[in-house]
Short mmCIF file of C-alpha atoms in Angstrom, two decimals:
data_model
loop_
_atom_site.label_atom_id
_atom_site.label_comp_id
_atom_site.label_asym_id
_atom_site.label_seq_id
_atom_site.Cartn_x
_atom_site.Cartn_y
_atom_site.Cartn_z
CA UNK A 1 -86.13 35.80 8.10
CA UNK A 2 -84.53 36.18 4.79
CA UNK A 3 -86.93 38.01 1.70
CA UNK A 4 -88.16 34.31 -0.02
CA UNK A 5 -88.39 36.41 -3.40
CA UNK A 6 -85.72 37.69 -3.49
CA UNK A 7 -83.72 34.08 -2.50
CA UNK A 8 -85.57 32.94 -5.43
CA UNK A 9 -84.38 35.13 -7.84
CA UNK A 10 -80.75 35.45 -6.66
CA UNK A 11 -80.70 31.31 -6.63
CA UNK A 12 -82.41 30.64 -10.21
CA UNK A 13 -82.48 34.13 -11.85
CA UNK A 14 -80.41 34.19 -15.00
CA UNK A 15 -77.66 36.99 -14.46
CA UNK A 16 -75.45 38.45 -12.20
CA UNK A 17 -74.42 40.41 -9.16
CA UNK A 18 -72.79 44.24 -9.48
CA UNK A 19 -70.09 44.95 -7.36
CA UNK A 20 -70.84 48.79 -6.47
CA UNK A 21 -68.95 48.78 -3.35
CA UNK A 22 -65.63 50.17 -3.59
CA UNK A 23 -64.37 51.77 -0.17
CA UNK A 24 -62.20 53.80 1.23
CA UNK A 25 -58.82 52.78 0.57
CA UNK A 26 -60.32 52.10 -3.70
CA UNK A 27 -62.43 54.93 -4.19
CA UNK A 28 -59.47 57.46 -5.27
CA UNK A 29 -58.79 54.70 -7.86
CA UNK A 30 -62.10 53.96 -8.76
CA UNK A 31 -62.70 57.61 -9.48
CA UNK A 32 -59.72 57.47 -11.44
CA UNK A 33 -61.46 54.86 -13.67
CA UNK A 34 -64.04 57.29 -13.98
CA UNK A 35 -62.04 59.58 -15.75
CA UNK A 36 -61.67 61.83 -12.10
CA UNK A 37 -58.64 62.76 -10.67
CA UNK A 38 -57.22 62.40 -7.64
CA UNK A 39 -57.40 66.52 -6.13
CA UNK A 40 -61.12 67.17 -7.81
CA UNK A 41 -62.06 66.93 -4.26
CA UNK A 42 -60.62 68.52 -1.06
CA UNK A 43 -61.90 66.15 1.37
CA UNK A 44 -63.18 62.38 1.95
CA UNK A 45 -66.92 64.01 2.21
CA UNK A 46 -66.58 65.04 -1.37
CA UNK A 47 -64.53 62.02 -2.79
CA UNK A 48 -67.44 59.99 -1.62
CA UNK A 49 -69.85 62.67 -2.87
CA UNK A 50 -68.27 61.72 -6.29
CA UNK A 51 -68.64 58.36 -6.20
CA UNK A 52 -72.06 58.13 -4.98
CA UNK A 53 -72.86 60.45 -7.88
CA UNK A 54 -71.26 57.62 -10.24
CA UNK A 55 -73.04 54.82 -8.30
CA UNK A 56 -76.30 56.62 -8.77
CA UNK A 57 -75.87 57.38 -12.39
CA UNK A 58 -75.05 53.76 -12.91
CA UNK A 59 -78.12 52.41 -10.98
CA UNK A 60 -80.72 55.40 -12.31
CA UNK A 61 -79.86 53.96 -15.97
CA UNK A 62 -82.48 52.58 -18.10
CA UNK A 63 -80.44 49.55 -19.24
CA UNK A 64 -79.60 49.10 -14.97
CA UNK A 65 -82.76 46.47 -14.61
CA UNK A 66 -83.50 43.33 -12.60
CA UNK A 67 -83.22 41.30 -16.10
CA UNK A 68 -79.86 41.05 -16.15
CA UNK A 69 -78.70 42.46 -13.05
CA UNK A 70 -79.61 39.83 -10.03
CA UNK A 71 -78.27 41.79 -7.19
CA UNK A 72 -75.68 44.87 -6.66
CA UNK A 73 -73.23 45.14 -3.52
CA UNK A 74 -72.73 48.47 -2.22
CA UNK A 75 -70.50 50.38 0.36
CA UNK A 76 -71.76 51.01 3.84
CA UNK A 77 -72.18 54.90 2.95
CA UNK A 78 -73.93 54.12 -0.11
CA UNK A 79 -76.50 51.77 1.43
CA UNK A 80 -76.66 54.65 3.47
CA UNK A 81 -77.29 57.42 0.95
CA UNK A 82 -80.26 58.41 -1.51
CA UNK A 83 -80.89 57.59 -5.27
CA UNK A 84 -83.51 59.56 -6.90
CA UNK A 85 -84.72 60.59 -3.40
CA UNK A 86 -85.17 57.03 -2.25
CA UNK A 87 -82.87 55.54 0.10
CA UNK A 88 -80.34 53.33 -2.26
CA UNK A 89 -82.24 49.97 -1.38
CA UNK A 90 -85.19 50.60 -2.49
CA UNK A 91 -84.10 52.49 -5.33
CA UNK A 92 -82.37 49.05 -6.12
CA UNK A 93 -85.99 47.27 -5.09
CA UNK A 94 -88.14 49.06 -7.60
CA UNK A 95 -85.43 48.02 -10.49
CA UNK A 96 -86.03 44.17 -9.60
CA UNK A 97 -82.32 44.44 -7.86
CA UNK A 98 -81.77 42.88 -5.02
CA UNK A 99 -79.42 44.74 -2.52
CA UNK A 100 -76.59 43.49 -0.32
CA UNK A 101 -73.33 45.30 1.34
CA UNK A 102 -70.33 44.87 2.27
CA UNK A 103 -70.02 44.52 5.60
CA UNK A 104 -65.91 43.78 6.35
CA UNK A 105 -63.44 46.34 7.45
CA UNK A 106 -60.54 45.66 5.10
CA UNK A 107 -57.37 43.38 5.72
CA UNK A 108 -54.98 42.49 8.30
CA UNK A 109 -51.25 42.59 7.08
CA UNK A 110 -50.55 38.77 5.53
CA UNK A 111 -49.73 35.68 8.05
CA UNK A 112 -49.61 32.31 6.94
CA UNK A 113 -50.00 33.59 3.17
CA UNK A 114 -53.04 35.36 3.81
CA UNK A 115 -54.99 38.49 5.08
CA UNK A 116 -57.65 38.07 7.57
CA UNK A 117 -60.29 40.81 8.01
CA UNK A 118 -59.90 43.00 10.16
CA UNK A 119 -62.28 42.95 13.77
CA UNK A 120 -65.70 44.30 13.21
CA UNK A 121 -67.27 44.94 16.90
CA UNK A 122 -69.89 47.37 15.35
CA UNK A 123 -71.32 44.54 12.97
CA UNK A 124 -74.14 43.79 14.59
CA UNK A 125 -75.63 47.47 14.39
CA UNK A 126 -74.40 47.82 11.09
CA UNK A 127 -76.59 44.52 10.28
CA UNK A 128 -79.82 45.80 11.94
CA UNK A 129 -79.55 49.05 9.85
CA UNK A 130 -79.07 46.91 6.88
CA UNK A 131 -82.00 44.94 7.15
CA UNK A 132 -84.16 48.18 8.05
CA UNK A 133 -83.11 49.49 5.03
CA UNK A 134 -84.56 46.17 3.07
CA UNK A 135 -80.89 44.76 2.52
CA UNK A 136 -81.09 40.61 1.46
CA UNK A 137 -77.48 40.00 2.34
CA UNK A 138 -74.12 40.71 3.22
CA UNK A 139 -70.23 40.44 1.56
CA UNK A 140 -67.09 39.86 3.85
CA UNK A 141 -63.89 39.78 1.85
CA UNK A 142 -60.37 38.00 2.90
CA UNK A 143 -57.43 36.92 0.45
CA UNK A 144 -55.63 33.99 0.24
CA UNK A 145 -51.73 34.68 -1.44
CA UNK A 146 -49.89 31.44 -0.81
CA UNK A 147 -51.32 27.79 -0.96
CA UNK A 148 -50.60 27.88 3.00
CA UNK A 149 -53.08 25.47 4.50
CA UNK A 150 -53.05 26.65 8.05
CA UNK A 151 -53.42 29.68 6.73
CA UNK A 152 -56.49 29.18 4.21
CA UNK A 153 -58.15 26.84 7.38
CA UNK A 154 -58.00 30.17 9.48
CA UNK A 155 -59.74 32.66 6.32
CA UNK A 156 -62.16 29.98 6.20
CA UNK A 157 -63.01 29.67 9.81
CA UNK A 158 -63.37 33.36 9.99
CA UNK A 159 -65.36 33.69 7.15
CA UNK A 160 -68.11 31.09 8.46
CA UNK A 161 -67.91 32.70 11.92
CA UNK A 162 -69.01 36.11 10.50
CA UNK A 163 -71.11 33.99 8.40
CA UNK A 164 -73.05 32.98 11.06
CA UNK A 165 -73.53 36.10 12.98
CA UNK A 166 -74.93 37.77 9.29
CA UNK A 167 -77.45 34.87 9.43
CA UNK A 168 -78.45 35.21 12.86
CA UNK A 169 -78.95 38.70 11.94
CA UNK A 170 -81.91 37.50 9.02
CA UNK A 171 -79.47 38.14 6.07
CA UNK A 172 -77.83 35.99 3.41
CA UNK A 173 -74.02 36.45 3.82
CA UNK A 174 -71.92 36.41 0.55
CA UNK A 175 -68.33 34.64 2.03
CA UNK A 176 -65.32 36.04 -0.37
CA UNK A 177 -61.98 33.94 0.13
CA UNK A 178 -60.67 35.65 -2.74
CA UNK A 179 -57.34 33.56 -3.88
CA UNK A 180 -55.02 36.07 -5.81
CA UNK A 181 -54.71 35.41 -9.52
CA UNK A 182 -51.15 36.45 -9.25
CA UNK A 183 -50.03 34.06 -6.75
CA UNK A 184 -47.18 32.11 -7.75
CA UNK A 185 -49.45 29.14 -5.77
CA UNK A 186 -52.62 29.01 -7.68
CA UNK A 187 -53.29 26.30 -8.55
CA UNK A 188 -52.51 24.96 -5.31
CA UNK A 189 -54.34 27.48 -2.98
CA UNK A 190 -57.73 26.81 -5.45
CA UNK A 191 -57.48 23.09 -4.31
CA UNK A 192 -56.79 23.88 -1.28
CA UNK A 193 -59.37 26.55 -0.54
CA UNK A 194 -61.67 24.27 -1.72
CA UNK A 195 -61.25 21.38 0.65
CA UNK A 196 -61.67 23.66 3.32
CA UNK A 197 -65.01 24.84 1.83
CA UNK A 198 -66.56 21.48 1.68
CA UNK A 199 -65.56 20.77 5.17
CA UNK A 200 -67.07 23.94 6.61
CA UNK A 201 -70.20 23.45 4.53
CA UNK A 202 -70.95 19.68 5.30
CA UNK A 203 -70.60 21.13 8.92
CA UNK A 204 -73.25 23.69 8.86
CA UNK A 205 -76.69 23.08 9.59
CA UNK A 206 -79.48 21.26 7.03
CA UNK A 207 -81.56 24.25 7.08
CA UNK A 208 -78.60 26.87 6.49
CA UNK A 209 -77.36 28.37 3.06
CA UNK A 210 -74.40 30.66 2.16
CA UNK A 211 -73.68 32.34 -0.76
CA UNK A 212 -69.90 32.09 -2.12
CA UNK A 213 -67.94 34.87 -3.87
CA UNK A 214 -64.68 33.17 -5.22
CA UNK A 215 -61.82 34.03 -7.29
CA UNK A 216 -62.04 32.13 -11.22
CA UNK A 217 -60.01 28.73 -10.93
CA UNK A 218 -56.78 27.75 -12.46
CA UNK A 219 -58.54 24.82 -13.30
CA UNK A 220 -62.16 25.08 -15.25
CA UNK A 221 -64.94 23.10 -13.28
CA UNK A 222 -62.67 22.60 -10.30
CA UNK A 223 -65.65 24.82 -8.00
CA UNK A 224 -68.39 22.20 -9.49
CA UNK A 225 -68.74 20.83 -5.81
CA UNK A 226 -69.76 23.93 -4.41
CA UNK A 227 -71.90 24.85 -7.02
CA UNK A 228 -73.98 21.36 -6.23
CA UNK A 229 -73.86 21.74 -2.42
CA UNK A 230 -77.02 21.86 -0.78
CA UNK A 231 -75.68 24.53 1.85
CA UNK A 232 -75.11 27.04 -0.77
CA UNK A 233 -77.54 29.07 -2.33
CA UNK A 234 -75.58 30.57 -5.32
CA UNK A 235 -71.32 30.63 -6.35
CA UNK A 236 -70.36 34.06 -7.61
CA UNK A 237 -67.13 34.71 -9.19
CA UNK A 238 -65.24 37.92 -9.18
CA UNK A 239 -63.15 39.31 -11.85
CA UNK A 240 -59.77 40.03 -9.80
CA UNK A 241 -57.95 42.10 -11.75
CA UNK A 242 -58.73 40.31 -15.20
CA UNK A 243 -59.69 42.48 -17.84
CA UNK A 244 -63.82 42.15 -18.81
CA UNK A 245 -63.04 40.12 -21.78
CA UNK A 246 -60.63 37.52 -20.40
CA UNK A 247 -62.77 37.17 -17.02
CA UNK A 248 -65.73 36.91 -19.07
CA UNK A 249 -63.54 34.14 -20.93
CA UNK A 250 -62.73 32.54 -18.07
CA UNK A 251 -66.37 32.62 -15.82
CA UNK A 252 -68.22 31.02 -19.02
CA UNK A 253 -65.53 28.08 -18.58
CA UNK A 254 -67.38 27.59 -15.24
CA UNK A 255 -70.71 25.44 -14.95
CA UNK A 256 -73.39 27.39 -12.93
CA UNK A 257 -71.47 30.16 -11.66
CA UNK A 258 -72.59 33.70 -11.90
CA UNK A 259 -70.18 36.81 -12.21
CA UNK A 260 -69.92 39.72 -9.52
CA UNK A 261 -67.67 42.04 -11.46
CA UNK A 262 -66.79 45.19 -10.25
CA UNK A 263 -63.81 46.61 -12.53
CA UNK A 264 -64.62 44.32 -15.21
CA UNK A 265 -67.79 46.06 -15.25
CA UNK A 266 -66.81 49.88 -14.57
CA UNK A 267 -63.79 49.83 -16.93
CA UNK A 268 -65.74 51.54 -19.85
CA UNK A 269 -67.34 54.25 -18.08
CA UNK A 270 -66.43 57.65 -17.78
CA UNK A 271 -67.88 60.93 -15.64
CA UNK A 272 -67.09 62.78 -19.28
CA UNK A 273 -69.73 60.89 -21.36
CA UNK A 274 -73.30 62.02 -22.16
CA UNK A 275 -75.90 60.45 -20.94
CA UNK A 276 -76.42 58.33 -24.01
CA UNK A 277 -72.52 57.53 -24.24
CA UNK A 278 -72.87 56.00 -20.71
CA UNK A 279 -75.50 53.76 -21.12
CA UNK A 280 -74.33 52.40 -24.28
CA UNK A 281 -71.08 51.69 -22.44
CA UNK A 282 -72.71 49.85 -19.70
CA UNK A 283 -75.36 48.32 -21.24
CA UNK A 284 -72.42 46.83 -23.82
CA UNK A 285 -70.74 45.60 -20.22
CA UNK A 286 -73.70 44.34 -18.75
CA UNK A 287 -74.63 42.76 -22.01
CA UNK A 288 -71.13 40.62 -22.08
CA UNK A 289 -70.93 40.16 -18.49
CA UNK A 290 -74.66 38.67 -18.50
CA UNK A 291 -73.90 36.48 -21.85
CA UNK A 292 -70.55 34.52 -19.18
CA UNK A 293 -73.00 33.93 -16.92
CA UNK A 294 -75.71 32.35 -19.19
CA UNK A 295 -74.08 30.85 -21.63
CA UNK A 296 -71.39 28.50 -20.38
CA UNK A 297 -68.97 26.99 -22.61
CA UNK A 298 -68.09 23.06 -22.90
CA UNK A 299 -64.69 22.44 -21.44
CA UNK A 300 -63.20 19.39 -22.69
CA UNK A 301 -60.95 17.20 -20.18
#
């Protein structure tokens, strides 16, 4: 049974969702970001060390709160770690921020213009702990490269299959078909992705709702479908590689739809700054990212 409050807030609050989960594969880049470079650590146990560290320093600050930030997305080992001596969840809880994670194991190598994710046999477990831990929901990420339709069918299909296992599990799942913004095919692969939305969606059942995480459109309003459905709770948009003011640009062309930023919203901070430098720099991020998702701008035909 899903957390009713917290549905509430993530389907009518006014802000957005925090992409905290880097993995992996990102984190040496993330840190990198961060102003820390690749050898400061001499094993994956300390690389992660670091970037908890930044995590927690980004979700202990005072301008951090549930009145802008909705919801924040975190890495398995992060859900799994402590912020001021509270596991992260709850430290995300008592700042009115409601917690998901992301649940996928990376990509497959590209077929039919675009990556799968990889199996995930240990889900299940992984989705019991989560919910334990007070976790609302769950992200799975694939890509789309090429406006193949086979192709985008199959990311689709898998995405509501692992869909449906995170809501048998009592969790909201967030379903990412991200669609490259440097695809030669954009335009294309946006209509095509979302045809094969709508069909998956008027297919599920009355009393089920998913959450979409989808890459900005070519075309402004072109999502507006999926923002009205009934079977989805909320559409969040993530920043792909734009730069924080372009995406920011481009999500307040968009009616209803809600930013999940990760880069876009990290770019600015580094491990060097004091305490005060940080926050300003975030709370200037989360002030701009907030203001896309509020206040939408008129797009004329």
């Amino acid at each position: 049974m899903l957390d009713q409050t917290m549905k509430q807030k993530i389907a009518d609050g006014e802000g957005f969702i925090a992409a905290l989960d880097q993995s992996g594969g990102s984190t040496p880049k993330a840190l990198k970001g961060y102003g820390i470079e690749e050898g400061a650590w001499a094993n994956d146990e300390e690389m992660f060390g670091l970037i908890h560290a930044m995590r927690s320093r980004i979700i202990t600050s005072p301008v951090f709160t549930g009145d802008k930030v909705l919801g924040a997305i975190l890495f398995e080992r992060t859900m799994d770690g402590t912020v001021d001596g509270k596991p992260t969840p709850q430290a995300l809880i008592d700042k009115g921020v409601v917690p998901f994670i992301k649940i996928d194991k990376g990509l497959e190598d590209e077929a039919n213009g675009v990556q799968l994710m990889k199996p995930n046999p240990d889900l299940d477990v992984l989705l019991h702990r989560a919910k334990a831990l007070g976790v609302f929901g769950t992200k799975e990420r694939s890509v789309v490269n090429l406006a193949n339709r086979e192709g985008i069918a199959a990311v689709v299909k898998q995405q509501f299959e692992t869909g449906q296992q995170v809501l048998a599990a009592g969790l909201m799942p967030i379903i990412e078909p991200e669609v490259n913004i440097k695809s030669p095919e954009r335009a294309e692969a946006d209509a095509i992705l979302l045809d094969e939305l709508v069909k998956a969606l008027d297919a599920l059942p009355e009393d089920q709702q998913v959450m979409l995480k989808l890459s900005l459109p070519t075309k402004a309003g072109l999502f507006d479908p999926l923002v009205d459905h009934p079977r989805v709770l909320r559409v969040v948009a993530l920043s792909g590689g734009f730069a924080r003011p372009e995406a920011c640009v481009e999500l307040a062309k968009n009616r209803s739809i809600i930013a999940s930023f990760s880069r876009a919203l990290l770019n600015d901070l580094r491990h060097q700054m004091s305490d005060d430098e940080f926050n300003a720099a975030l709370g200037e991020a989360i002030d701009e990212i907030h203001g896309a998702s509020v206040a939408k701008t008129p797009v004329t035909a």
